[in-house]
Short mmCIF file of C-alpha atoms and ligand atoms in Angstrom, two decimals:
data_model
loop_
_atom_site.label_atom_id
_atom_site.label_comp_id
_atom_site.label_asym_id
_atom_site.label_seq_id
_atom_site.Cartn_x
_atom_site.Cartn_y
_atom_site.Cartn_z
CA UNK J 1 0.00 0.00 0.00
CA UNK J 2 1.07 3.56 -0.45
CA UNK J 3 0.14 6.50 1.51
CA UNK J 4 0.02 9.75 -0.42
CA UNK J 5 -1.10 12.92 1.02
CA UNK J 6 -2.28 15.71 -1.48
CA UNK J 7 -2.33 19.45 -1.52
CA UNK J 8 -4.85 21.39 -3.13
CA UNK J 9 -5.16 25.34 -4.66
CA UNK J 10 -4.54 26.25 -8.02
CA UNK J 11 -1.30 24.75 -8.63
CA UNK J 12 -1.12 21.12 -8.56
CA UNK J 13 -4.69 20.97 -10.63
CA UNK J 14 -3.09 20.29 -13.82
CA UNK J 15 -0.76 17.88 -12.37
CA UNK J 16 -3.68 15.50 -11.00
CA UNK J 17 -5.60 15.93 -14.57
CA UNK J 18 -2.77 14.57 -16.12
CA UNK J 19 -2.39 12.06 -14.15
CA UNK J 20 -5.71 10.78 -15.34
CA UNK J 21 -5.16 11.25 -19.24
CA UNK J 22 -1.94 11.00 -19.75
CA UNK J 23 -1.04 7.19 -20.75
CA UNK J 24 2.69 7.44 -19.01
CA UNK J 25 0.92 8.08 -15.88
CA UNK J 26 -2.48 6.53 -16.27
CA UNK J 27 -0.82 3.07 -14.89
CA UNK J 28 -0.01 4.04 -11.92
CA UNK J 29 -1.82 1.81 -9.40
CA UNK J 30 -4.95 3.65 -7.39
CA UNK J 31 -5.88 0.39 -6.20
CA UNK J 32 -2.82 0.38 -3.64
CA UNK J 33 -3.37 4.04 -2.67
CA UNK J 34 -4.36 5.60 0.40
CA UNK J 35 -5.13 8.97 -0.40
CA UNK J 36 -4.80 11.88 2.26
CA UNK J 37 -5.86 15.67 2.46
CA UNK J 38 -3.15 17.44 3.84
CA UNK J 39 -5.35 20.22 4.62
CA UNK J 40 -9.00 21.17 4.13
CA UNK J 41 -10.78 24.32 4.22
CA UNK J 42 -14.13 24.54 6.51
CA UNK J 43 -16.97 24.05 4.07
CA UNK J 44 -19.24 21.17 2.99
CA UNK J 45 -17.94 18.40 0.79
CA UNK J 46 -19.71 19.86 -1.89
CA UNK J 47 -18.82 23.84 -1.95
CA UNK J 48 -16.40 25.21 -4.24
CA UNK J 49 -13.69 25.77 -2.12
CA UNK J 50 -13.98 22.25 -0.80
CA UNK J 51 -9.73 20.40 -1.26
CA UNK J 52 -12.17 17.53 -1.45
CA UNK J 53 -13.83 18.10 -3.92
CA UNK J 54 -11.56 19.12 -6.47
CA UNK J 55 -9.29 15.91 -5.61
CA UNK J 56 -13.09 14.05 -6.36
CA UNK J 57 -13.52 15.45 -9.48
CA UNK J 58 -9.70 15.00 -10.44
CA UNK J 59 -8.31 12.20 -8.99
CA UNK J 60 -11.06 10.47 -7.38
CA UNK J 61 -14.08 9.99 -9.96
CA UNK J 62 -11.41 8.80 -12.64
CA UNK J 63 -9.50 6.00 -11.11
CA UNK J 64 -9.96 2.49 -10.04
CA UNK J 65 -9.09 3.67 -6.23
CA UNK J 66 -11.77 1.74 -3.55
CA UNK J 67 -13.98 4.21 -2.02
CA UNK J 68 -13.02 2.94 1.49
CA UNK J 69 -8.90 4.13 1.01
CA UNK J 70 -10.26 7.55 0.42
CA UNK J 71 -10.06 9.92 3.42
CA UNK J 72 -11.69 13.21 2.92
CA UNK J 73 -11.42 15.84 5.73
CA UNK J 74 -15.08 16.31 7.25
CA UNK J 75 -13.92 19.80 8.24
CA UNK J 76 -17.33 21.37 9.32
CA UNK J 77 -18.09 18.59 11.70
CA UNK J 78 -16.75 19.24 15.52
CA UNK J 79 -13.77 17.85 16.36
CA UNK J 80 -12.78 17.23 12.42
CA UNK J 81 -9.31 17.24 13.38
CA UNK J 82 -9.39 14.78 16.08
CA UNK J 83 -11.37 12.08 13.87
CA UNK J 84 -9.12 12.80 10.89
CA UNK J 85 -5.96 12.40 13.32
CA UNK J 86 -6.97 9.20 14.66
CA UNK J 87 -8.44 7.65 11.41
CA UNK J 88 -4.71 8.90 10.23
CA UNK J 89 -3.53 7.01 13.30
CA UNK J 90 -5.19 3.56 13.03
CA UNK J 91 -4.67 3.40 9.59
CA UNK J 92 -1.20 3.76 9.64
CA UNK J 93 -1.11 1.09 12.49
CA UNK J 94 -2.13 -1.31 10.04
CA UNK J 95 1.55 -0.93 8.45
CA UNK J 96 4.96 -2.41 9.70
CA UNK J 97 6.50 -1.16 12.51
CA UNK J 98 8.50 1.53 11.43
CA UNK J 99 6.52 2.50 8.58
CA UNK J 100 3.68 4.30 9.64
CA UNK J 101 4.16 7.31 8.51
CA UNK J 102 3.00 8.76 4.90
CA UNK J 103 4.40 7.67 2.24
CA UNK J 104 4.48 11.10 -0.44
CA UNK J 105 3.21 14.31 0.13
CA UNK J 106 2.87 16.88 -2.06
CA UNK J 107 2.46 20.51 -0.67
CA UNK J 108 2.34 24.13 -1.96
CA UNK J 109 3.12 26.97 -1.12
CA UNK J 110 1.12 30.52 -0.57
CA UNK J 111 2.71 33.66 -1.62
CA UNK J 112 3.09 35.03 2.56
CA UNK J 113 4.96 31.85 2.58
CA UNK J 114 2.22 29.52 4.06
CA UNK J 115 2.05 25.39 3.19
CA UNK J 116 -0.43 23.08 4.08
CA UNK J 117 -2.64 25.42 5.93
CA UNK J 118 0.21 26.29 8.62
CA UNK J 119 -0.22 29.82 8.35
CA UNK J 120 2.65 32.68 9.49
CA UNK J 121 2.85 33.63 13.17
CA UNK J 122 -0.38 30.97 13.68
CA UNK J 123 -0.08 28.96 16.92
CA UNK J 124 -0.36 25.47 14.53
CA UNK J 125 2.94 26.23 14.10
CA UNK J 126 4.40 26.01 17.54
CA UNK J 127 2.72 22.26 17.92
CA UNK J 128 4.61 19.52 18.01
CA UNK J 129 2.28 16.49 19.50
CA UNK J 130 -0.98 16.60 17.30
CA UNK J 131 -0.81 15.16 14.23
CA UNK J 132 -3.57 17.46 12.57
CA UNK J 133 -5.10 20.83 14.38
CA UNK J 134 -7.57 23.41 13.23
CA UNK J 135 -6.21 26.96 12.38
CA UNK J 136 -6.84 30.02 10.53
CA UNK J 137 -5.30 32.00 8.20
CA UNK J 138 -6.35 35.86 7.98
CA UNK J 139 -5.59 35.89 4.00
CA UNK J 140 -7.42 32.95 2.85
CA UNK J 141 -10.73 32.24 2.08
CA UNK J 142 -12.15 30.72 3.52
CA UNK J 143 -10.10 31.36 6.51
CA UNK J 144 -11.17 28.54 9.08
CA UNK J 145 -8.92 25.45 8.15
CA UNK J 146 -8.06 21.78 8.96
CA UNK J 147 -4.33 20.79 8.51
CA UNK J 148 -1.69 17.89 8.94
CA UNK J 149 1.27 19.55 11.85
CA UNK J 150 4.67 19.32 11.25
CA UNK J 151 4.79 16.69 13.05
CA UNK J 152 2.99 14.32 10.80
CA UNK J 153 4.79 16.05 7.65
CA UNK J 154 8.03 16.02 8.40
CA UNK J 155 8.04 11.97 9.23
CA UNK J 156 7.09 11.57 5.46
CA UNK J 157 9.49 9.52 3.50
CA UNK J 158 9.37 11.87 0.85
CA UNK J 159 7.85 15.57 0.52
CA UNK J 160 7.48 17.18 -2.76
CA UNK J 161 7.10 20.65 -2.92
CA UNK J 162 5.34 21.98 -6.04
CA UNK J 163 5.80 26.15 -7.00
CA UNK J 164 4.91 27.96 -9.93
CA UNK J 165 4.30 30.95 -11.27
CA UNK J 166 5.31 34.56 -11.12
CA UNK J 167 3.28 35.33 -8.34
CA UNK J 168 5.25 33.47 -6.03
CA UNK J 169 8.69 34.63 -7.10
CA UNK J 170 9.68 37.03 -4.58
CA UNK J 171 8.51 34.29 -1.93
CA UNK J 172 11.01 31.78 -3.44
CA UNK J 173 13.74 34.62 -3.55
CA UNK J 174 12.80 34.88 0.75
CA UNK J 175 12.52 31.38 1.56
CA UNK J 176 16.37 31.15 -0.65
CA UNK J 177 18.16 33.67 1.19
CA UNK J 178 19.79 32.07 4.61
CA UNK J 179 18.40 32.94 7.75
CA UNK J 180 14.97 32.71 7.49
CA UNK J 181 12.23 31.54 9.93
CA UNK J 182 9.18 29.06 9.93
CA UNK J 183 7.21 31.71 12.38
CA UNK J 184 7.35 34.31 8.81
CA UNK J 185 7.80 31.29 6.41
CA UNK J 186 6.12 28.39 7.37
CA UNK J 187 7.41 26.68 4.49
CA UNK J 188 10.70 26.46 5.82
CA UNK J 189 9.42 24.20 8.74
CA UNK J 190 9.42 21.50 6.22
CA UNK J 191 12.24 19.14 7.60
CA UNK J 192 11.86 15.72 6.63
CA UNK J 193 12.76 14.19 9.79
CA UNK J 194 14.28 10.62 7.64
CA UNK J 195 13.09 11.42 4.52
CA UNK J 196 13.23 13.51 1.49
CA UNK J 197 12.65 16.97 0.74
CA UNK J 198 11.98 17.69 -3.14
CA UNK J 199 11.35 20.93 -4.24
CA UNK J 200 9.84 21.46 -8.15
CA UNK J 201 9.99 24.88 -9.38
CA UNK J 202 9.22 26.35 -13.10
CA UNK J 203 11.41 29.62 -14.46
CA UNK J 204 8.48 31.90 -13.45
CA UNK J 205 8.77 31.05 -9.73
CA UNK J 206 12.59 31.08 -10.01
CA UNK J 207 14.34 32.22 -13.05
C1 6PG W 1 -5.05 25.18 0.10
C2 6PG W 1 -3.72 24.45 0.02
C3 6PG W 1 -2.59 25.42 0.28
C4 6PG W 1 -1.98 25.68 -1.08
C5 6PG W 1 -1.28 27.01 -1.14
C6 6PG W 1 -0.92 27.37 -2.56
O1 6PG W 1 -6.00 24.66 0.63
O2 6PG W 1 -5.09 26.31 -0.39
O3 6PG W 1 -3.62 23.20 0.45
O4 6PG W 1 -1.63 25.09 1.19
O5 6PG W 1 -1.10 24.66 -1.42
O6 6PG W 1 -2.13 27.98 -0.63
O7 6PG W 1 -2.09 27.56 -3.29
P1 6PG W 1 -2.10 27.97 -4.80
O8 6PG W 1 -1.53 26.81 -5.55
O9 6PG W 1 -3.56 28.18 -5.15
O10 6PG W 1 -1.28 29.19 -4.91
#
C-alpha cells in the first residue's frame, strides 16, 4: 500500500488531470493508494472551495481507487481534526513497525509563505504532538482550516514541494536567502525528519 497525502489550490490541478489522461501516468496503481488531504478548508464536501472536492472530481471519480482508502477531511463537523488524526492514526497502524508514517506528500506553497494550511505567526505552528489541528489563516478564504502539523509532515518519507508561477517569485527569492524563519515562512518548517525533501519549481517562480 502507499500512503500519499495531497495538496490542493490552483497549482497542482493540472498535475492531478494529467495524471488521469496522460497514458505514461495513467498506470499508476490507485488500487494500492491511500489517499490523504493534507489540509482542508471549513466548508461542505460539496462547496467550491472544498480540497475535497476538487481531488473528487480529479483524482477520485477517474481512477480504479476503492472508495473505502479515500479519506476526505469532514472539516465542518466538531472535532474534524481529532477524527481525521486518529483515522490517520489507526490506519497507519495497520503498516509495519516503522513504517507508519505517509508515504508522499505533495504541498504548496502561498505567496506570505504559508504550506499546508500552517499559516505565518499561527499557533499550529508552535505544535509539536498533534498530528492534525484546526487553524486560521487571515488571508485565505475561507479562513477557518483543517491541517496535517509538522509533526505528521516532516516523518514523510518523501515531501514534494510543487511552486509555480510569477506570483510566487519574490517568496522563493525569501525562503532562498539564509536565515529565514518558519514563524514568517512556514514553508521552511518543512524538515523531513528521515526522509526527502523535493522541491519542483518552473522559471516563473525562479528564473
Ligand atoms: C489550500 C492548500 C494550500 C496551497 C497554497 C498554494 O488549501 O489552499 O492546500 O496550502 O497549497 O495555498 O495555493 P495555490 O496553488 O492556489 O497558490
Amino acid at each position: 500500500d502507499f500512503h500519499l497525502a495531497l495538496s490542493c489550490g490552483s497549482t497542482p490541478e493540472p498535475l492531478y488531470r494529467r495524471l488521469m489522461y496522460d497514458p505514461n501516468f495513467r498506470d499508476l496503481p490507485w488500487k494500492r493508494v491511500q489517499l490523504w488531504i493534507v489540509d482542508e478548508r471549513c466548508v461542505p464536501l460539496d462547496d467550491p472551495h472544498s480540497n475535497f472536492k476538487m481531488i473528487r472530481e480529479t483524482i477520485v471519480d477517474h481512477s480504479d481507487i476503492p472508495r473505502e482508502q479515500v479519506h476526505p477531511i469532514l472539516a465542518t463537523q466538531a472535532g474534524a481534526d481529532l477524527a481525521y488524526e486518529r483515522q490517520l492514526q489507526e490506519t497507519l497502524a495497520w503498516r509495519e513497525k516503522g513504517h507508519d508514517r505517509l508515504d508522499y506528500v505533495l504541498l504548496g506553497m502561498g505567496a506570505d509563505g504559508h504550506t499546508a494550511s500552517l499559516f505565518p505567526g499561527s499557533p499550529a505552528l508552535a505544535e509539536s504532538d498533534r498530528l492534525v489541528v484546526s487553524n486560521s489563516g487571515p488571508t485565505v478564504t475561507p479562513p477557518d482550516r483543517i491541517t496535517m502539523t509538522y509533526r505528521l509532515l516532516n516523518a514523510s518519507r518523501f515531501i514534494a514541494v510543487m511552486v509555480t508561477g510569477q506570483s510566487k517569485r519574490a517568496t522563493i527569492a525569501r525562503v532562498a536567502r539564509p536565515g529565514g524563519n518558519p514563524a514568517d515562512l512556514p514553508i521552511l518548517g518543512i524538515r523531513p525528519a528521515g526522509g526527502e525533501l523535493r522541491w519542483y519549481l518552473d522559471g516563473e517562480a525562479c528564473p
